[in-house]
Every structure is written in structure tokens, then in C-alpha cells.
Amino acid sequence: MNNPRKLLDDCFLHDKDRLKHAEVLETIAQKVSLIVEDETVTLEKAAARICSETITAPRNVPLTDNAAVDGYAFSHADYVETKGKLETGALIAAGQLHDVALKAGECARIFTGASMPTNAETVAMQEDCVVGENGIVSIPSGLKKGANCRLAGEDLKSGDVMIEPGDYLTPARIAALASIGIAQISVRQKLRVALLSTGDEIIEPGSPIEPGQIYDANRPMLKALLAHTMLELVDLGILPDTERILTEKLDAASKDFDLILTSGGAS
């Protein structure tokens, strides 16, 4: 942060000119500068981190037209022409790589996620179909063209911007990155935070207490509030009301941490 005293002055000014909450946040957003660098982490370690690069889809998701249900794939024109009576053709399972083309009046047995035949665009759910002893599949009437078929690029099109610098990596975004084959990503380094309490009267919970002493509640509260994967939190404990010790500890911490949070020392 550049010139924190000036930042506070800008936020609060004089009593009669105090800024509103939204104005304070806007001032902070404009005047606080980035102090951490970037690092590359694996996708499994990227959750709840801040992305530092632009990610675009390198390919369509799904990559090909595919079946949304288990059933029978066919050309809607053939379905209309045959009044829903189609011959059984190929069986297409998910992961099958070769192209399949249907003959006129033919349908393919297909499973969820499998690529559609090159000349088919509609799928009937298997629960709605009846297969006769002669291999003819009876498909119910009223099925619309394109039913139960997921189109290539329906989720993402090649070149779509998925994530931008500053975006928080939610579980949904992690899933989206995995869906395009991303194995690692550039994120902001974790903010290094030091936490300490001050006061001769402050003692650790669990210690015997004497008259005039109080248990430290601030550090446990702040540690709980700061328990986040974007932070590296170090507890520096309780410091006495001794100028030399306070000066030495704070000076040392200022060299190792991005942020120091202290409580106590009100007098």
C-alpha cells in the first residue's frame, strides 16, 4: 500500500465530510496497489485462489454433438418419413472415436455422452421406445427435431473467455478449467499476514489467571476470521508493553509479511 496515512485521510477527511461506506470502498479500490506476485499451481491446489491470467477455451465443450440420454439417435426427417418406425443400426457408446453414418430409415442405439452419428440430430429416450422382434424401433410421435441432443460448443465455444485476472476460483470454475484440460494455472501468491496481541495484562487462554489479567480473545477471533486458502497466517503471539520489544518485533515482521494485524495498545 502506498502512503497509508494519506489513504486514511482521504477516507475520513473531517467529521462533517465523512465519506459513505461505498465511497470508502471505492477510494480503497483506487488507491491500494497490488503487492503480491504470481505463481503457477496445479488445478487441485487452485481452489479459492485468485486467478492472475486470462483463460480462453481452446476447443468446443462438448467437442462434438452428443446424446443427452440413453436411447436411439436418428435423422428427424427419417423419423417423419417412416412415422417413427426405424431399423436398428449401429451401437454407439461414449468414448467411441470413429464416425458413424446412418442409412436411410435407420437409427443407432446410443448411450449418454456418445457422439451423434454424422447425419443424425435427434435422440429418443430408450424408456419411450419399443423394439420389435424384427429389430424395428417404434419411436413415439411428437418428438421435436434436436430433442435430447447436446450440440458441440453448447457449454463453451472455442475462444470464449472463461476466466480473467482477479476472478475467484470457485468449484464451478475449477470444473470448467478441468473440462478444457487445464492442469495448472497462474494465481496470485498468498498474502502473508502476521497476527499479534499486545499488553502486559493479556494472557493465553488455558493459563492460570491473576487479578488484573484478561484472556486474549482477539487473536483467536482474528485467526478464525482469517482462516482462508488465500492467506498464509503466522501467529506472533502476545507482546509486552515494552517499546524495545515491540519495535524489534514489528520491524522484523515488516520485512517478512505483507500485512501485520495487531490488537491492544489502546493507551
Short mmCIF file of C-alpha atoms in Angstrom, two decimals:
data_model
loop_
_atom_site.label_atom_id
_atom_site.label_comp_id
_atom_site.label_asym_id
_atom_site.label_seq_id
_atom_site.Cartn_x
_atom_site.Cartn_y
_atom_site.Cartn_z
CA MET A 1 0.00 0.00 0.00
CA ASN A 2 1.36 3.46 -0.89
CA ASN A 3 1.18 6.11 1.88
CA PRO A 4 -1.38 4.56 4.27
CA ARG A 5 -1.70 7.80 6.24
CA LYS A 6 -2.81 9.65 3.10
CA LEU A 7 -5.28 6.84 2.34
CA LEU A 8 -6.90 7.17 5.77
CA ASP A 9 -7.05 10.95 5.38
CA ASP A 10 -8.79 10.54 2.01
CA CYS A 11 -11.31 8.14 3.52
CA PHE A 12 -12.27 10.11 6.59
CA LEU A 13 -11.38 13.79 5.96
CA HIS A 14 -13.18 15.91 8.55
CA ASP A 15 -16.15 14.81 10.63
CA LYS A 16 -18.60 16.86 8.58
CA ASP A 17 -17.20 15.44 5.36
CA ARG A 18 -17.10 11.75 6.26
CA LEU A 19 -17.46 9.51 3.24
CA LYS A 20 -20.21 6.95 2.87
CA HIS A 21 -19.37 3.25 3.10
CA ALA A 22 -19.46 2.75 -0.68
CA GLU A 23 -17.23 5.80 -1.18
CA VAL A 24 -14.65 4.46 1.26
CA LEU A 25 -14.56 1.12 -0.58
CA GLU A 26 -14.18 2.94 -3.89
CA THR A 27 -11.28 5.01 -2.52
CA ILE A 28 -9.55 1.87 -1.26
CA ALA A 29 -10.07 0.11 -4.59
CA GLN A 30 -8.50 3.05 -6.43
CA LYS A 31 -5.53 3.66 -4.13
CA VAL A 32 -4.44 0.25 -2.82
CA SER A 33 -1.88 -1.29 -5.16
CA LEU A 34 -1.07 -4.97 -5.71
CA ILE A 35 1.87 -6.15 -3.62
CA VAL A 36 1.97 -9.89 -4.28
CA GLU A 37 3.47 -11.66 -7.28
CA ASP A 38 2.04 -14.52 -9.35
CA GLU A 39 2.74 -18.23 -9.05
CA THR A 40 1.72 -21.31 -11.00
CA VAL A 41 -0.13 -24.05 -9.12
CA THR A 42 -1.76 -27.32 -10.09
CA LEU A 43 -5.51 -27.28 -10.60
CA GLU A 44 -6.07 -29.33 -7.44
CA LYS A 45 -4.41 -26.55 -5.40
CA ALA A 46 -6.12 -23.65 -7.19
CA ALA A 47 -9.48 -23.71 -5.41
CA ALA A 48 -10.33 -20.47 -3.56
CA ARG A 49 -7.33 -18.68 -5.08
CA ILE A 50 -7.30 -15.56 -7.26
CA CYS A 51 -6.58 -16.14 -10.94
CA SER A 52 -3.87 -13.95 -12.49
CA GLU A 53 -4.26 -14.83 -16.17
CA THR A 54 -6.89 -14.89 -18.89
CA ILE A 55 -8.13 -18.37 -19.73
CA THR A 56 -9.90 -18.99 -23.05
CA ALA A 57 -11.47 -22.21 -24.24
CA PRO A 58 -9.05 -23.94 -26.68
CA ARG A 59 -11.88 -26.07 -28.12
CA ASN A 60 -15.62 -26.53 -28.05
CA VAL A 61 -17.23 -28.08 -24.98
CA PRO A 62 -18.73 -30.54 -25.74
CA LEU A 63 -16.29 -31.27 -28.52
CA THR A 64 -18.94 -32.95 -30.70
CA ASP A 65 -22.72 -33.21 -30.84
CA ASN A 66 -23.62 -35.91 -28.33
CA ALA A 67 -26.54 -37.74 -26.78
CA ALA A 68 -28.00 -36.31 -23.57
CA VAL A 69 -29.76 -39.61 -22.74
CA ASP A 70 -29.57 -43.33 -23.39
CA GLY A 71 -31.77 -44.10 -26.37
CA TYR A 72 -31.92 -44.06 -30.15
CA ALA A 73 -30.38 -41.47 -32.45
CA PHE A 74 -31.80 -40.71 -35.87
CA SER A 75 -32.48 -38.13 -38.53
CA HIS A 76 -35.71 -36.30 -37.78
CA ALA A 77 -36.56 -36.34 -41.48
CA ASP A 78 -36.41 -40.16 -41.47
CA TYR A 79 -38.48 -40.21 -38.29
CA VAL A 80 -41.20 -38.22 -40.01
CA GLU A 81 -40.95 -40.20 -43.24
CA THR A 82 -41.25 -43.60 -41.55
CA LYS A 83 -43.81 -42.41 -38.96
CA GLY A 84 -41.48 -43.41 -36.15
CA LYS A 85 -40.62 -46.92 -37.39
CA LEU A 86 -36.85 -47.18 -37.80
CA GLU A 87 -34.48 -50.10 -38.32
CA THR A 88 -31.80 -50.73 -35.70
CA GLY A 89 -28.31 -49.84 -36.89
CA ALA A 90 -25.02 -49.22 -35.10
CA LEU A 91 -24.48 -49.22 -31.35
CA ILE A 92 -22.56 -46.13 -30.21
CA ALA A 93 -21.01 -45.97 -26.74
CA ALA A 94 -19.43 -42.98 -25.00
CA GLY A 95 -15.76 -42.67 -25.95
CA GLN A 96 -16.22 -44.35 -29.34
CA LEU A 97 -13.93 -42.43 -31.68
CA HIS A 98 -14.87 -43.42 -35.21
CA ASP A 99 -17.59 -41.60 -37.19
CA VAL A 100 -20.91 -43.34 -37.70
CA ALA A 101 -23.30 -42.55 -40.55
CA LEU A 102 -26.85 -43.92 -40.65
CA LYS A 103 -28.57 -45.43 -43.65
CA ALA A 104 -31.94 -44.10 -44.73
CA GLY A 105 -34.65 -45.24 -42.33
CA GLU A 106 -32.13 -46.36 -39.73
CA CYS A 107 -31.46 -45.37 -36.12
CA ALA A 108 -28.49 -46.02 -33.84
CA ARG A 109 -28.59 -47.37 -30.30
CA ILE A 110 -26.73 -44.66 -28.38
CA PHE A 111 -25.62 -44.02 -24.80
CA THR A 112 -25.37 -40.79 -22.82
CA GLY A 113 -22.34 -38.74 -23.84
CA ALA A 114 -21.67 -40.68 -27.04
CA SER A 115 -21.03 -38.70 -30.22
CA MET A 116 -24.01 -38.46 -32.54
CA PRO A 117 -24.00 -40.10 -35.97
CA THR A 118 -22.86 -37.62 -38.60
CA ASN A 119 -26.31 -37.44 -40.20
CA ALA A 120 -28.48 -37.53 -37.04
CA GLU A 121 -29.62 -34.75 -34.76
CA THR A 122 -32.37 -36.19 -32.58
CA VAL A 123 -32.49 -38.78 -29.79
CA ALA A 124 -35.47 -40.64 -28.33
CA MET A 125 -35.20 -41.86 -24.73
CA GLN A 126 -34.96 -45.65 -24.50
CA GLU A 127 -37.83 -45.71 -21.95
CA ASP A 128 -40.16 -44.27 -24.60
CA CYS A 129 -39.23 -46.71 -27.37
CA VAL A 130 -40.33 -50.26 -28.15
CA VAL A 131 -38.07 -52.66 -30.04
CA GLY A 132 -39.93 -55.32 -32.02
CA GLU A 133 -38.74 -58.87 -32.65
CA ASN A 134 -37.89 -57.82 -36.20
CA GLY A 135 -35.48 -55.15 -34.87
CA ILE A 136 -37.76 -52.27 -35.79
CA VAL A 137 -37.72 -49.50 -33.17
CA SER A 138 -41.06 -47.78 -32.59
CA ILE A 139 -40.49 -44.19 -31.54
CA PRO A 140 -43.36 -42.15 -30.05
CA SER A 141 -44.84 -39.33 -32.09
CA GLY A 142 -44.41 -35.66 -31.32
CA LEU A 143 -40.65 -35.69 -30.82
CA LYS A 144 -39.11 -32.36 -31.89
CA LYS A 145 -36.07 -32.07 -34.09
CA GLY A 146 -32.90 -31.83 -31.97
CA ALA A 147 -34.50 -33.39 -28.88
CA ASN A 148 -32.10 -34.88 -26.30
CA CYS A 149 -29.05 -33.84 -28.29
CA ARG A 150 -26.31 -31.62 -26.84
CA LEU A 151 -24.63 -29.55 -29.52
CA ALA A 152 -20.89 -29.08 -29.90
CA GLY A 153 -19.91 -25.83 -28.13
CA GLU A 154 -23.16 -25.70 -26.18
CA ASP A 155 -21.30 -25.14 -22.90
CA LEU A 156 -18.24 -23.34 -24.29
CA LYS A 157 -17.20 -22.27 -27.75
CA SER A 158 -13.58 -22.27 -28.83
CA GLY A 159 -12.10 -18.87 -27.97
CA ASP A 160 -14.66 -18.00 -25.29
CA VAL A 161 -13.12 -16.14 -22.33
CA MET A 162 -13.75 -18.33 -19.30
CA ILE A 163 -11.75 -16.68 -16.52
CA GLU A 164 -9.99 -13.33 -16.22
CA PRO A 165 -7.31 -11.94 -13.87
CA GLY A 166 -8.85 -11.19 -10.50
CA ASP A 167 -11.52 -13.88 -10.71
CA TYR A 168 -12.02 -16.03 -7.61
CA LEU A 169 -11.60 -19.71 -8.43
CA THR A 170 -14.83 -21.31 -7.27
CA PRO A 171 -15.54 -25.06 -7.50
CA ALA A 172 -17.60 -24.38 -10.64
CA ARG A 173 -14.65 -22.59 -12.26
CA ILE A 174 -12.31 -25.42 -11.28
CA ALA A 175 -14.68 -27.83 -13.02
CA ALA A 176 -14.80 -25.60 -16.11
CA LEU A 177 -10.98 -25.50 -16.25
CA ALA A 178 -10.81 -29.27 -15.94
CA SER A 179 -13.35 -29.63 -18.75
CA ILE A 180 -10.91 -27.98 -21.20
CA GLY A 181 -7.91 -29.96 -19.98
CA ILE A 182 -6.21 -27.29 -17.88
CA ALA A 183 -3.79 -28.94 -15.41
CA GLN A 184 -2.18 -25.83 -13.92
CA ILE A 185 -2.97 -22.13 -13.66
CA SER A 186 -1.32 -18.86 -12.67
CA VAL A 187 -2.69 -17.37 -9.45
CA ARG A 188 -1.80 -14.55 -7.06
CA GLN A 189 0.60 -15.61 -4.35
CA LYS A 190 -0.92 -15.97 -0.92
CA LEU A 191 -0.98 -12.82 1.18
CA ARG A 192 1.44 -13.21 4.11
CA VAL A 193 -0.22 -11.98 7.29
CA ALA A 194 1.29 -11.62 10.78
CA LEU A 195 -1.00 -11.51 13.80
CA LEU A 196 -0.13 -10.38 17.32
CA SER A 197 -1.63 -9.05 20.52
CA THR A 198 -0.03 -6.53 22.89
CA GLY A 199 -0.43 -5.81 26.57
CA ASP A 200 1.16 -6.81 29.87
CA GLU A 201 -2.28 -7.83 31.13
CA ILE A 202 -3.04 -10.21 28.23
CA ILE A 203 -2.55 -13.96 28.78
CA GLU A 204 -3.22 -17.07 26.73
CA PRO A 205 -6.49 -18.98 27.27
CA GLY A 206 -5.82 -22.00 29.43
CA SER A 207 -3.24 -20.22 31.61
CA PRO A 208 -3.94 -19.56 35.31
CA ILE A 209 -5.37 -16.04 35.66
CA GLU A 210 -4.38 -13.45 38.26
CA PRO A 211 -6.22 -10.26 39.30
CA GLY A 212 -5.81 -7.57 36.62
CA GLN A 213 -5.20 -10.05 33.81
CA ILE A 214 -7.52 -10.93 30.91
CA TYR A 215 -7.53 -13.75 28.43
CA ASP A 216 -6.67 -12.92 24.84
CA ALA A 217 -9.88 -13.25 22.80
CA ASN A 218 -8.86 -11.06 19.87
CA ARG A 219 -6.24 -13.35 18.35
CA PRO A 220 -8.43 -16.46 18.33
CA MET A 221 -11.23 -14.42 16.73
CA LEU A 222 -8.94 -12.89 14.10
CA LYS A 223 -7.33 -16.26 13.34
CA ALA A 224 -10.78 -17.74 12.74
CA LEU A 225 -11.76 -14.82 10.50
CA LEU A 226 -8.53 -15.15 8.52
CA ALA A 227 -8.65 -18.93 8.05
CA HIS A 228 -8.59 -18.87 4.25
CA THR A 229 -6.64 -20.54 1.47
CA MET A 230 -5.65 -17.14 0.05
CA LEU A 231 -3.62 -16.32 3.19
CA GLU A 232 -0.52 -17.56 4.93
CA LEU A 233 -1.17 -16.61 8.56
CA VAL A 234 1.56 -16.59 11.20
CA ASP A 235 0.71 -16.05 14.87
CA LEU A 236 3.39 -13.97 16.60
CA GLY A 237 1.75 -14.37 20.00
CA ILE A 238 1.43 -11.78 22.77
CA LEU A 239 3.97 -8.98 23.14
CA PRO A 240 4.52 -6.97 26.34
CA ASP A 241 4.13 -3.21 26.64
CA THR A 242 7.86 -2.71 26.10
CA GLU A 243 8.90 -0.24 23.43
CA ARG A 244 12.13 -2.03 22.52
CA ILE A 245 10.48 -5.43 22.11
CA LEU A 246 7.54 -4.00 20.18
CA THR A 247 9.84 -2.02 17.88
CA GLU A 248 12.09 -5.00 17.17
CA LYS A 249 9.20 -7.41 16.51
CA LEU A 250 7.28 -5.02 14.29
CA ASP A 251 10.41 -4.03 12.36
CA ALA A 252 11.27 -7.69 11.74
CA ALA A 253 7.69 -8.55 10.78
CA SER A 254 7.53 -5.66 8.31
CA LYS A 255 10.30 -7.32 6.30
CA ASP A 256 8.66 -10.75 6.16
CA PHE A 257 4.93 -10.07 5.87
CA ASP A 258 2.57 -8.19 3.57
CA LEU A 259 0.19 -7.26 6.37
CA ILE A 260 0.51 -7.01 10.17
CA LEU A 261 -2.60 -7.12 12.33
CA THR A 262 -2.22 -6.04 15.95
CA SER A 263 -4.71 -5.69 18.79
CA GLY A 264 -4.31 -3.99 22.14
CA GLY A 265 -2.14 -0.99 22.91
CA ALA A 266 -5.12 1.34 23.12
CA SER A 267 -3.34 3.61 25.58
#
